Amino acid sequence: MPLRDLRWPLAALILTAGLMSASAADRVFPPGSRFGFEPPSDMVLSKRFSGFEREGGGATLSVVELPPNAFPELVSGFTDANLRNQGFAVSKKEPIKVGDNEAMLYTGEQPSDPANPGQTIRKWITVVGTPTVTGLIIAQATPDAETEETMRKLVTDIAVRAPLSLTQQVDALPFRITDPAGFRPVRVLAGNSVLLTKGPKDQMQNLEQPILVIAQAVQPPPTAEHRDAFARTALYANQTMKDFVIERAQSYRSNGVDWHEIVARATDMPTNKQVVVAQTIRFNPDGYLRAVGVVREDQREGVLAAFRQVVDSIQIK
């Protein structure tokens, strides 16, 4: 997996068998995560992302789980220059151990904008490599929020537990699907997204079966006047499809919630097959939920209605 594919927040997770560390029992695990921490008393589980944040603001820790082969890719790609380009000036880089697992700790700060100087933000990144999963832990704090010692302990005193079952991962998602309409989950991604399909196969090739991906986003939602442009940009950002032709695009309100829906035809580049894409975005006061369904053009009959049935049944926790 090339480094360019390891971007936050969406990287596919491969969750296979592993052993729970002895210290896992006394750690706090973000819902669906294999990495547990001992946060200070003023940091709580975040409702916005997988990790923790200080109740009064000023400090956060987020965790992303990646395939096991991501560890050497990240370590080799996290050069001082590359990290600086991403807004992280490294002052120290050191190998550490997380249990029996190799890890690398990067310490530094976020350079302030010369045009708009502000408070220095301290940053810590820990990359943990295990035989079955890679952990990317990113923490940051303002100087008056948490001490250096507290944050260093937070990003180094980590427990790794055995992988959760698919059912446990689905139950830990920040939303629930009350009517799957014949679809079933086959993979949970990044703790906030789920891939569903309708058919017998878990591993799909050549778009043999329709797929539906539902993801809860952590970014603030766009304002009402920008939602149509936002939805179209999100649709066109799909790098595996081209030649989009929109059949319909509409905003609507249902049960007190604002939605936006696009149905479009496109060409799936890996297979060169004609597909239909249904994208539905639910806008919430503190974020948004995006569902993208893809089905081959020759299989679309009844599937778009099933996509909508699933989306309409989603309840935010």
PDB file of C-alpha atoms in Angstrom:
ATOM      1  CA  MET A   1       0.000   0.000   0.000  1.00  0.00           C
ATOM      2  CA  PRO A   2       1.617   3.264  -1.058  1.00  0.00           C
ATOM      3  CA  LEU A   3       1.883   6.039   1.477  1.00  0.00           C
ATOM      4  CA  ARG A   4      -0.453   8.270  -0.490  1.00  0.00           C
ATOM      5  CA  ASP A   5      -3.304   5.819   0.286  1.00  0.00           C
ATOM      6  CA  LEU A   6      -2.857   6.144   4.046  1.00  0.00           C
ATOM      7  CA  ARG A   7      -4.674   9.442   4.390  1.00  0.00           C
ATOM      8  CA  TRP A   8      -6.974  10.303   7.262  1.00  0.00           C
ATOM      9  CA  PRO A   9      -9.626   9.416   7.771  1.00  0.00           C
ATOM     10  CA  LEU A  10     -10.423   6.684   5.416  1.00  0.00           C
ATOM     11  CA  ALA A  11      -8.161   3.706   5.078  1.00  0.00           C
ATOM     12  CA  ALA A  12      -9.445   0.155   4.796  1.00  0.00           C
ATOM     13  CA  LEU A  13      -8.831  -1.932   7.897  1.00  0.00           C
ATOM     14  CA  ILE A  14      -7.819  -5.600   7.803  1.00  0.00           C
ATOM     15  CA  LEU A  15      -8.727  -7.077  11.176  1.00  0.00           C
ATOM     16  CA  THR A  16      -7.341 -10.539  11.724  1.00  0.00           C
ATOM     17  CA  ALA A  17      -6.436 -12.659  14.723  1.00  0.00           C
ATOM     18  CA  GLY A  18      -4.158 -11.387  17.473  1.00  0.00           C
ATOM     19  CA  LEU A  19      -3.476 -11.599  21.205  1.00  0.00           C
ATOM     20  CA  MET A  20      -4.742  -9.259  23.896  1.00  0.00           C
ATOM     21  CA  SER A  21      -1.995  -7.598  25.893  1.00  0.00           C
ATOM     22  CA  ALA A  22      -1.932  -8.124  29.637  1.00  0.00           C
ATOM     23  CA  SER A  23      -2.665  -4.463  30.318  1.00  0.00           C
ATOM     24  CA  ALA A  24      -5.731  -4.236  28.063  1.00  0.00           C
ATOM     25  CA  ALA A  25      -8.197  -4.758  30.905  1.00  0.00           C
ATOM     26  CA  ASP A  26      -7.393  -1.415  32.571  1.00  0.00           C
ATOM     27  CA  ARG A  27      -7.387   0.682  29.408  1.00  0.00           C
ATOM     28  CA  VAL A  28     -10.147   2.679  27.732  1.00  0.00           C
ATOM     29  CA  PHE A  29     -10.767   1.639  24.124  1.00  0.00           C
ATOM     30  CA  PRO A  30     -12.533   3.971  21.704  1.00  0.00           C
ATOM     31  CA  PRO A  31     -15.586   2.162  20.325  1.00  0.00           C
ATOM     32  CA  GLY A  32     -14.503  -0.457  17.798  1.00  0.00           C
ATOM     33  CA  SER A  33     -10.791   0.223  18.279  1.00  0.00           C
ATOM     34  CA  ARG A  34      -8.100  -2.316  19.093  1.00  0.00           C
ATOM     35  CA  PHE A  35      -5.921   0.306  20.785  1.00  0.00           C
ATOM     36  CA  GLY A  36      -6.577   1.220  24.411  1.00  0.00           C
ATOM     37  CA  PHE A  37      -5.316   4.153  26.441  1.00  0.00           C
ATOM     38  CA  GLU A  38      -5.241   5.541  29.973  1.00  0.00           C
ATOM     39  CA  PRO A  39      -6.404   9.129  29.414  1.00  0.00           C
ATOM     40  CA  PRO A  40      -6.122  11.797  32.109  1.00  0.00           C
ATOM     41  CA  SER A  41      -9.294  12.470  34.083  1.00  0.00           C
ATOM     42  CA  ASP A  42     -10.167  15.579  32.068  1.00  0.00           C
ATOM     43  CA  MET A  43     -10.099  13.771  28.704  1.00  0.00           C
ATOM     44  CA  VAL A  44     -13.162  11.825  27.607  1.00  0.00           C
ATOM     45  CA  LEU A  45     -14.131   9.690  24.635  1.00  0.00           C
ATOM     46  CA  SER A  46     -14.884  11.917  21.687  1.00  0.00           C
ATOM     47  CA  LYS A  47     -18.248  11.826  19.943  1.00  0.00           C
ATOM     48  CA  ARG A  48     -16.665  13.405  16.864  1.00  0.00           C
ATOM     49  CA  PHE A  49     -13.857  10.945  16.082  1.00  0.00           C
ATOM     50  CA  SER A  50     -12.217   7.761  17.305  1.00  0.00           C
ATOM     51  CA  GLY A  51     -10.204   8.915  20.323  1.00  0.00           C
ATOM     52  CA  PHE A  52     -10.332  11.350  23.224  1.00  0.00           C
ATOM     53  CA  GLU A  53     -10.617  15.074  23.775  1.00  0.00           C
ATOM     54  CA  ARG A  54     -10.252  17.351  26.758  1.00  0.00           C
ATOM     55  CA  GLU A  55     -13.605  18.500  28.094  1.00  0.00           C
ATOM     56  CA  GLY A  56     -12.442  22.119  28.275  1.00  0.00           C
ATOM     57  CA  GLY A  57     -10.724  21.956  24.880  1.00  0.00           C
ATOM     58  CA  GLY A  58      -7.051  22.242  24.050  1.00  0.00           C
ATOM     59  CA  ALA A  59      -6.061  18.560  23.793  1.00  0.00           C
ATOM     60  CA  THR A  60      -7.077  15.628  21.605  1.00  0.00           C
ATOM     61  CA  LEU A  61      -5.946  12.111  20.733  1.00  0.00           C
ATOM     62  CA  SER A  62      -7.189  10.289  17.649  1.00  0.00           C
ATOM     63  CA  VAL A  63      -6.451   6.745  16.552  1.00  0.00           C
ATOM     64  CA  VAL A  64      -6.605   5.245  13.054  1.00  0.00           C
ATOM     65  CA  GLU A  65      -6.213   1.539  12.349  1.00  0.00           C
ATOM     66  CA  LEU A  66      -4.492   0.432   9.164  1.00  0.00           C
ATOM     67  CA  PRO A  67      -3.356  -2.879   7.666  1.00  0.00           C
ATOM     68  CA  PRO A  68      -0.232  -4.471   9.192  1.00  0.00           C
ATOM     69  CA  ASN A  69       1.936  -3.711   6.148  1.00  0.00           C
ATOM     70  CA  ALA A  70       1.281   0.008   6.642  1.00  0.00           C
ATOM     71  CA  PHE A  71       3.829   0.207   9.489  1.00  0.00           C
ATOM     72  CA  PRO A  72       7.030   0.135   7.378  1.00  0.00           C
ATOM     73  CA  GLU A  73       5.388   2.383   4.766  1.00  0.00           C
ATOM     74  CA  LEU A  74       4.551   5.006   7.377  1.00  0.00           C
ATOM     75  CA  VAL A  75       7.896   4.877   9.147  1.00  0.00           C
ATOM     76  CA  SER A  76       9.846   5.216   5.920  1.00  0.00           C
ATOM     77  CA  GLY A  77       7.545   7.940   4.623  1.00  0.00           C
ATOM     78  CA  PHE A  78       7.452  10.005   7.813  1.00  0.00           C
ATOM     79  CA  THR A  79      10.567  11.987   7.052  1.00  0.00           C
ATOM     80  CA  ASP A  80      11.096  15.395   8.635  1.00  0.00           C
ATOM     81  CA  ALA A  81      10.409  17.057   5.293  1.00  0.00           C
ATOM     82  CA  ASN A  82       7.222  15.098   4.594  1.00  0.00           C
ATOM     83  CA  LEU A  83       5.846  15.746   8.053  1.00  0.00           C
ATOM     84  CA  ARG A  84       6.689  19.434   7.865  1.00  0.00           C
ATOM     85  CA  ASN A  85       4.745  19.621   4.619  1.00  0.00           C
ATOM     86  CA  GLN A  86       1.792  18.252   6.580  1.00  0.00           C
ATOM     87  CA  GLY A  87       2.156  20.892   9.301  1.00  0.00           C
ATOM     88  CA  PHE A  88       4.266  18.966  11.806  1.00  0.00           C
ATOM     89  CA  ALA A  89       7.783  20.137  12.667  1.00  0.00           C
ATOM     90  CA  VAL A  90       9.550  17.153  14.255  1.00  0.00           C
ATOM     91  CA  SER A  91      11.953  17.877  17.095  1.00  0.00           C
ATOM     92  CA  LYS A  92      12.556  14.276  18.154  1.00  0.00           C
ATOM     93  CA  LYS A  93      12.075  10.845  16.628  1.00  0.00           C
ATOM     94  CA  GLU A  94      12.628   7.721  18.700  1.00  0.00           C
ATOM     95  CA  PRO A  95      11.907   3.996  18.476  1.00  0.00           C
ATOM     96  CA  ILE A  96       9.835   2.669  21.390  1.00  0.00           C
ATOM     97  CA  LYS A  97       8.063  -0.526  22.367  1.00  0.00           C
ATOM     98  CA  VAL A  98       4.325  -0.964  22.817  1.00  0.00           C
ATOM     99  CA  GLY A  99       4.162  -4.264  24.614  1.00  0.00           C
ATOM    100  CA  ASP A 100       6.158  -6.589  22.389  1.00  0.00           C
ATOM    101  CA  ASN A 101       5.441  -4.505  19.309  1.00  0.00           C
ATOM    102  CA  GLU A 102       7.762  -2.121  17.484  1.00  0.00           C
ATOM    103  CA  ALA A 103       6.699   1.515  17.466  1.00  0.00           C
ATOM    104  CA  MET A 104       8.018   4.930  16.509  1.00  0.00           C
ATOM    105  CA  LEU A 105       7.306   8.127  18.436  1.00  0.00           C
ATOM    106  CA  TYR A 106       7.524  11.540  16.750  1.00  0.00           C
ATOM    107  CA  THR A 107       7.472  14.656  18.941  1.00  0.00           C
ATOM    108  CA  GLY A 108       7.281  18.244  17.764  1.00  0.00           C
ATOM    109  CA  GLU A 109       4.933  21.118  17.181  1.00  0.00           C
ATOM    110  CA  GLN A 110       2.676  22.665  14.624  1.00  0.00           C
ATOM    111  CA  PRO A 111       4.420  25.700  13.137  1.00  0.00           C
ATOM    112  CA  SER A 112       2.372  28.863  13.481  1.00  0.00           C
ATOM    113  CA  ASP A 113       1.294  30.764  10.421  1.00  0.00           C
ATOM    114  CA  PRO A 114       3.649  33.767  10.023  1.00  0.00           C
ATOM    115  CA  ALA A 115       0.743  35.788   8.657  1.00  0.00           C
ATOM    116  CA  ASN A 116      -1.445  34.918  11.634  1.00  0.00           C
ATOM    117  CA  PRO A 117       0.724  33.953  14.628  1.00  0.00           C
ATOM    118  CA  GLY A 118      -1.075  31.987  17.299  1.00  0.00           C
ATOM    119  CA  GLN A 119      -0.488  29.747  20.255  1.00  0.00           C
ATOM    120  CA  THR A 120       2.029  26.943  19.784  1.00  0.00           C
ATOM    121  CA  ILE A 121       0.473  23.509  19.485  1.00  0.00           C
ATOM    122  CA  ARG A 122       2.513  20.540  20.645  1.00  0.00           C
ATOM    123  CA  LYS A 123       2.089  17.299  18.689  1.00  0.00           C
ATOM    124  CA  TRP A 124       2.890  13.641  19.207  1.00  0.00           C
ATOM    125  CA  ILE A 125       2.524  10.855  16.641  1.00  0.00           C
ATOM    126  CA  THR A 126       2.979   7.200  17.540  1.00  0.00           C
ATOM    127  CA  VAL A 127       3.035   4.516  14.856  1.00  0.00           C
ATOM    128  CA  VAL A 128       2.575   1.019  16.260  1.00  0.00           C
ATOM    129  CA  GLY A 129       3.253  -2.091  14.191  1.00  0.00           C
ATOM    130  CA  THR A 130       1.755  -5.455  15.134  1.00  0.00           C
ATOM    131  CA  PRO A 131       1.470  -8.656  13.094  1.00  0.00           C
ATOM    132  CA  THR A 132      -2.223  -7.963  12.455  1.00  0.00           C
ATOM    133  CA  VAL A 133      -2.807  -4.216  12.597  1.00  0.00           C
ATOM    134  CA  THR A 134      -0.978  -0.881  12.441  1.00  0.00           C
ATOM    135  CA  GLY A 135      -1.978   1.909  14.790  1.00  0.00           C
ATOM    136  CA  LEU A 136      -1.565   5.576  13.893  1.00  0.00           C
ATOM    137  CA  ILE A 137      -2.049   7.645  17.056  1.00  0.00           C
ATOM    138  CA  ILE A 138      -2.063  11.437  16.720  1.00  0.00           C
ATOM    139  CA  ALA A 139      -2.207  13.686  19.793  1.00  0.00           C
ATOM    140  CA  GLN A 140      -1.948  17.432  20.193  1.00  0.00           C
ATOM    141  CA  ALA A 141      -2.255  19.935  23.018  1.00  0.00           C
ATOM    142  CA  THR A 142      -1.800  23.595  23.796  1.00  0.00           C
ATOM    143  CA  PRO A 143       0.834  24.260  26.483  1.00  0.00           C
ATOM    144  CA  ASP A 144      -1.747  25.110  29.167  1.00  0.00           C
ATOM    145  CA  ALA A 145      -3.999  22.122  28.493  1.00  0.00           C
ATOM    146  CA  GLU A 146      -1.877  19.094  29.412  1.00  0.00           C
ATOM    147  CA  THR A 147       1.715  18.613  30.484  1.00  0.00           C
ATOM    148  CA  GLU A 148       4.397  17.098  28.277  1.00  0.00           C
ATOM    149  CA  GLU A 149       4.652  14.135  30.663  1.00  0.00           C
ATOM    150  CA  THR A 150       0.910  13.486  30.563  1.00  0.00           C
ATOM    151  CA  MET A 151       0.708  13.538  26.774  1.00  0.00           C
ATOM    152  CA  ARG A 152       3.822  11.418  26.321  1.00  0.00           C
ATOM    153  CA  LYS A 153       2.392   8.773  28.657  1.00  0.00           C
ATOM    154  CA  LEU A 154      -0.888   8.884  26.778  1.00  0.00           C
ATOM    155  CA  VAL A 155       0.724   8.103  23.408  1.00  0.00           C
ATOM    156  CA  THR A 156       3.198   5.483  24.668  1.00  0.00           C
ATOM    157  CA  ASP A 157       1.321   3.545  27.376  1.00  0.00           C
ATOM    158  CA  ILE A 158      -0.912   1.753  24.891  1.00  0.00           C
ATOM    159  CA  ALA A 159      -2.619  -1.630  25.044  1.00  0.00           C
ATOM    160  CA  VAL A 160      -3.521  -3.716  21.989  1.00  0.00           C
ATOM    161  CA  ARG A 161      -6.449  -6.105  22.229  1.00  0.00           C
ATOM    162  CA  ALA A 162      -7.660  -8.934  20.042  1.00  0.00           C
ATOM    163  CA  PRO A 163      -9.759  -7.958  17.025  1.00  0.00           C
ATOM    164  CA  LEU A 164     -13.454  -7.458  17.584  1.00  0.00           C
ATOM    165  CA  SER A 165     -15.961  -9.596  15.747  1.00  0.00           C
ATOM    166  CA  LEU A 166     -17.778  -7.986  12.844  1.00  0.00           C
ATOM    167  CA  THR A 167     -20.926  -7.810  14.964  1.00  0.00           C
ATOM    168  CA  GLN A 168     -19.042  -6.012  17.734  1.00  0.00           C
ATOM    169  CA  GLN A 169     -17.555  -3.563  15.246  1.00  0.00           C
ATOM    170  CA  VAL A 170     -20.975  -2.806  13.762  1.00  0.00           C
ATOM    171  CA  ASP A 171     -22.468  -2.344  17.236  1.00  0.00           C
ATOM    172  CA  ALA A 172     -19.695   0.187  18.027  1.00  0.00           C
ATOM    173  CA  LEU A 173     -20.504   2.414  15.032  1.00  0.00           C
ATOM    174  CA  PRO A 174     -21.884   5.889  15.837  1.00  0.00           C
ATOM    175  CA  PHE A 175     -25.121   4.983  14.032  1.00  0.00           C
ATOM    176  CA  ARG A 176     -27.396   1.965  13.696  1.00  0.00           C
ATOM    177  CA  ILE A 177     -29.203   0.522  10.679  1.00  0.00           C
ATOM    178  CA  THR A 178     -32.703  -0.590  11.648  1.00  0.00           C
ATOM    179  CA  ASP A 179     -33.732  -1.918   8.211  1.00  0.00           C
ATOM    180  CA  PRO A 180     -30.900  -3.493   6.163  1.00  0.00           C
ATOM    181  CA  ALA A 181     -33.270  -4.203   3.217  1.00  0.00           C
ATOM    182  CA  GLY A 182     -31.423  -7.415   2.379  1.00  0.00           C
ATOM    183  CA  PHE A 183     -27.958  -5.854   2.675  1.00  0.00           C
ATOM    184  CA  ARG A 184     -25.436  -7.172   5.175  1.00  0.00           C
ATOM    185  CA  PRO A 185     -22.245  -5.705   6.597  1.00  0.00           C
ATOM    186  CA  VAL A 186     -18.962  -7.221   5.444  1.00  0.00           C
ATOM    187  CA  ARG A 187     -16.401  -4.748   6.783  1.00  0.00           C
ATOM    188  CA  VAL A 188     -16.152  -1.858   9.224  1.00  0.00           C
ATOM    189  CA  LEU A 189     -13.757   0.927   8.299  1.00  0.00           C
ATOM    190  CA  ALA A 190     -11.978   3.335  10.667  1.00  0.00           C
ATOM    191  CA  GLY A 191     -14.597   2.873  13.399  1.00  0.00           C
ATOM    192  CA  ASN A 192     -17.058   5.234  11.705  1.00  0.00           C
ATOM    193  CA  SER A 193     -17.894   3.552   8.377  1.00  0.00           C
ATOM    194  CA  VAL A 194     -19.398   0.284   7.207  1.00  0.00           C
ATOM    195  CA  LEU A 195     -19.374  -1.523   3.870  1.00  0.00           C
ATOM    196  CA  LEU A 196     -22.511  -3.514   3.042  1.00  0.00           C
ATOM    197  CA  THR A 197     -23.419  -5.718   0.120  1.00  0.00           C
ATOM    198  CA  LYS A 198     -26.379  -7.677  -1.163  1.00  0.00           C
ATOM    199  CA  GLY A 199     -25.322 -11.135  -2.282  1.00  0.00           C
ATOM    200  CA  PRO A 200     -23.390 -14.216  -1.154  1.00  0.00           C
ATOM    201  CA  LYS A 201     -19.818 -12.962  -1.559  1.00  0.00           C
ATOM    202  CA  ASP A 202     -17.761 -11.026   0.977  1.00  0.00           C
ATOM    203  CA  GLN A 203     -14.920 -10.291  -1.446  1.00  0.00           C
ATOM    204  CA  MET A 204     -16.360  -8.685  -4.559  1.00  0.00           C
ATOM    205  CA  GLN A 205     -14.693  -8.360  -7.921  1.00  0.00           C
ATOM    206  CA  ASN A 206     -15.916  -6.696 -11.084  1.00  0.00           C
ATOM    207  CA  LEU A 207     -18.889  -5.220  -9.205  1.00  0.00           C
ATOM    208  CA  GLU A 208     -20.573  -8.610  -9.041  1.00  0.00           C
ATOM    209  CA  GLN A 209     -22.843  -7.343  -6.267  1.00  0.00           C
ATOM    210  CA  PRO A 210     -24.179  -3.928  -5.297  1.00  0.00           C
ATOM    211  CA  ILE A 211     -22.279  -2.241  -2.486  1.00  0.00           C
ATOM    212  CA  LEU A 212     -23.260   0.472  -0.034  1.00  0.00           C
ATOM    213  CA  VAL A 213     -20.822   2.438   2.134  1.00  0.00           C
ATOM    214  CA  ILE A 214     -22.138   4.494   5.057  1.00  0.00           C
ATOM    215  CA  ALA A 215     -19.799   6.848   6.902  1.00  0.00           C
ATOM    216  CA  GLN A 216     -20.217   9.304   9.754  1.00  0.00           C
ATOM    217  CA  ALA A 217     -18.049  12.376   9.103  1.00  0.00           C
ATOM    218  CA  VAL A 218     -16.277  14.391  11.801  1.00  0.00           C
ATOM    219  CA  GLN A 219     -16.100  17.657   9.856  1.00  0.00           C
ATOM    220  CA  PRO A 220     -18.623  20.458  10.457  1.00  0.00           C
ATOM    221  CA  PRO A 221     -21.463  20.355   7.920  1.00  0.00           C
ATOM    222  CA  PRO A 222     -21.654  22.962   5.163  1.00  0.00           C
ATOM    223  CA  THR A 223     -24.228  25.716   5.366  1.00  0.00           C
ATOM    224  CA  ALA A 224     -27.506  25.235   3.521  1.00  0.00           C
ATOM    225  CA  GLU A 225     -26.537  27.357   0.514  1.00  0.00           C
ATOM    226  CA  HIS A 226     -23.353  25.324  -0.046  1.00  0.00           C
ATOM    227  CA  ARG A 227     -24.784  21.815   0.322  1.00  0.00           C
ATOM    228  CA  ASP A 228     -25.495  21.109  -3.329  1.00  0.00           C
ATOM    229  CA  ALA A 229     -21.958  22.111  -4.371  1.00  0.00           C
ATOM    230  CA  PHE A 230     -20.553  20.161  -1.433  1.00  0.00           C
ATOM    231  CA  ALA A 231     -22.466  17.016  -2.446  1.00  0.00           C
ATOM    232  CA  ARG A 232     -21.392  17.242  -6.078  1.00  0.00           C
ATOM    233  CA  THR A 233     -17.756  17.753  -5.099  1.00  0.00           C
ATOM    234  CA  ALA A 234     -17.917  14.709  -2.818  1.00  0.00           C
ATOM    235  CA  LEU A 235     -19.372  12.608  -5.634  1.00  0.00           C
ATOM    236  CA  TYR A 236     -16.782  13.680  -8.216  1.00  0.00           C
ATOM    237  CA  ALA A 237     -13.948  13.041  -5.736  1.00  0.00           C
ATOM    238  CA  ASN A 238     -14.354   9.290  -6.245  1.00  0.00           C
ATOM    239  CA  GLN A 239     -11.120   8.331  -7.980  1.00  0.00           C
ATOM    240  CA  THR A 240     -12.326   4.946  -9.251  1.00  0.00           C
ATOM    241  CA  MET A 241     -15.087   6.382 -11.467  1.00  0.00           C
ATOM    242  CA  LYS A 242     -15.315   8.827 -14.349  1.00  0.00           C
ATOM    243  CA  ASP A 243     -17.765  10.330 -16.853  1.00  0.00           C
ATOM    244  CA  PHE A 244     -20.440  11.169 -14.296  1.00  0.00           C
ATOM    245  CA  VAL A 245     -23.869  12.021 -15.676  1.00  0.00           C
ATOM    246  CA  ILE A 246     -26.284  13.194 -13.008  1.00  0.00           C
ATOM    247  CA  GLU A 247     -29.821  11.882 -13.375  1.00  0.00           C
ATOM    248  CA  ARG A 248     -31.180  13.862 -10.453  1.00  0.00           C
ATOM    249  CA  ALA A 249     -29.940  15.949  -7.555  1.00  0.00           C
ATOM    250  CA  GLN A 250     -32.187  17.309  -4.843  1.00  0.00           C
ATOM    251  CA  SER A 251     -32.252  18.635  -1.308  1.00  0.00           C
ATOM    252  CA  TYR A 252     -35.151  17.630   0.893  1.00  0.00           C
ATOM    253  CA  ARG A 253     -36.260  17.600   4.510  1.00  0.00           C
ATOM    254  CA  SER A 254     -37.632  14.497   6.215  1.00  0.00           C
ATOM    255  CA  ASN A 255     -38.557  14.001   9.868  1.00  0.00           C
ATOM    256  CA  GLY A 256     -36.944  17.298  10.788  1.00  0.00           C
ATOM    257  CA  VAL A 257     -33.623  16.390   9.121  1.00  0.00           C
ATOM    258  CA  ASP A 258     -32.021  17.980   6.045  1.00  0.00           C
ATOM    259  CA  TRP A 259     -30.864  15.624   3.293  1.00  0.00           C
ATOM    260  CA  HIS A 260     -29.279  15.825  -0.140  1.00  0.00           C
ATOM    261  CA  GLU A 261     -29.494  13.055  -2.729  1.00  0.00           C
ATOM    262  CA  ILE A 262     -27.757  12.522  -6.061  1.00  0.00           C
ATOM    263  CA  VAL A 263     -28.330   9.661  -8.489  1.00  0.00           C
ATOM    264  CA  ALA A 264     -25.814   9.501 -11.341  1.00  0.00           C
ATOM    265  CA  ARG A 265     -24.495   7.198 -14.013  1.00  0.00           C
ATOM    266  CA  ALA A 266     -20.745   6.711 -14.336  1.00  0.00           C
ATOM    267  CA  THR A 267     -18.026   4.445 -15.673  1.00  0.00           C
ATOM    268  CA  ASP A 268     -16.188   2.224 -13.209  1.00  0.00           C
ATOM    269  CA  MET A 269     -12.574   2.617 -14.286  1.00  0.00           C
ATOM    270  CA  PRO A 270     -11.144  -0.735 -13.046  1.00  0.00           C
ATOM    271  CA  THR A 271     -13.795  -2.732 -14.948  1.00  0.00           C
ATOM    272  CA  ASN A 272     -14.936  -0.182 -17.563  1.00  0.00           C
ATOM    273  CA  LYS A 273     -18.499  -1.150 -16.662  1.00  0.00           C
ATOM    274  CA  GLN A 274     -21.409   1.257 -16.559  1.00  0.00           C
ATOM    275  CA  VAL A 275     -22.664   1.815 -13.023  1.00  0.00           C
ATOM    276  CA  VAL A 276     -25.278   3.798 -11.162  1.00  0.00           C
ATOM    277  CA  VAL A 277     -24.194   5.730  -8.071  1.00  0.00           C
ATOM    278  CA  ALA A 278     -26.626   6.869  -5.386  1.00  0.00           C
ATOM    279  CA  GLN A 279     -25.200   9.333  -2.875  1.00  0.00           C
ATOM    280  CA  THR A 280     -27.266  10.495   0.087  1.00  0.00           C
ATOM    281  CA  ILE A 281     -25.989  12.920   2.728  1.00  0.00           C
ATOM    282  CA  ARG A 282     -27.747  13.556   6.028  1.00  0.00           C
ATOM    283  CA  PHE A 283     -26.810  16.910   7.554  1.00  0.00           C
ATOM    284  CA  ASN A 284     -26.736  17.055  11.346  1.00  0.00           C
ATOM    285  CA  PRO A 285     -25.987  20.103  13.522  1.00  0.00           C
ATOM    286  CA  ASP A 286     -22.548  18.736  14.473  1.00  0.00           C
ATOM    287  CA  GLY A 287     -21.591  16.764  11.379  1.00  0.00           C
ATOM    288  CA  TYR A 288     -23.021  14.742   8.541  1.00  0.00           C
ATOM    289  CA  LEU A 289     -23.552  11.153   7.454  1.00  0.00           C
ATOM    290  CA  ARG A 290     -22.809  10.106   3.869  1.00  0.00           C
ATOM    291  CA  ALA A 291     -24.048   6.973   2.126  1.00  0.00           C
ATOM    292  CA  VAL A 292     -22.783   5.930  -1.313  1.00  0.00           C
ATOM    293  CA  GLY A 293     -24.316   2.997  -3.125  1.00  0.00           C
ATOM    294  CA  VAL A 294     -22.919   1.560  -6.370  1.00  0.00           C
ATOM    295  CA  VAL A 295     -24.608  -0.971  -8.625  1.00  0.00           C
ATOM    296  CA  ARG A 296     -24.022  -2.095 -12.189  1.00  0.00           C
ATOM    297  CA  GLU A 297     -26.355  -0.466 -14.684  1.00  0.00           C
ATOM    298  CA  ASP A 298     -27.799  -3.849 -15.682  1.00  0.00           C
ATOM    299  CA  GLN A 299     -28.611  -4.650 -12.040  1.00  0.00           C
ATOM    300  CA  ARG A 300     -30.155  -1.339 -10.972  1.00  0.00           C
ATOM    301  CA  GLU A 301     -33.778  -2.518 -10.975  1.00  0.00           C
ATOM    302  CA  GLY A 302     -35.014  -2.324  -7.384  1.00  0.00           C
ATOM    303  CA  VAL A 303     -31.539  -1.719  -5.930  1.00  0.00           C
ATOM    304  CA  LEU A 304     -31.803   2.080  -5.743  1.00  0.00           C
ATOM    305  CA  ALA A 305     -34.988   1.719  -3.727  1.00  0.00           C
ATOM    306  CA  ALA A 306     -33.172  -0.686  -1.402  1.00  0.00           C
ATOM    307  CA  PHE A 307     -30.324   1.824  -0.971  1.00  0.00           C
ATOM    308  CA  ARG A 308     -32.876   4.453   0.033  1.00  0.00           C
ATOM    309  CA  GLN A 309     -34.632   2.020   2.377  1.00  0.00           C
ATOM    310  CA  VAL A 310     -31.382   1.387   4.264  1.00  0.00           C
ATOM    311  CA  VAL A 311     -30.499   5.069   4.451  1.00  0.00           C
ATOM    312  CA  ASP A 312     -33.966   6.066   5.673  1.00  0.00           C
ATOM    313  CA  SER A 313     -33.647   3.551   8.521  1.00  0.00           C
ATOM    314  CA  ILE A 314     -30.386   4.930   9.935  1.00  0.00           C
ATOM    315  CA  GLN A 315     -30.497   6.244  13.483  1.00  0.00           C
ATOM    316  CA  ILE A 316     -27.674   8.392  14.883  1.00  0.00           C
ATOM    317  CA  LYS A 317     -26.596   7.245  18.332  1.00  0.00           C
TER     318      LYS A 317
END
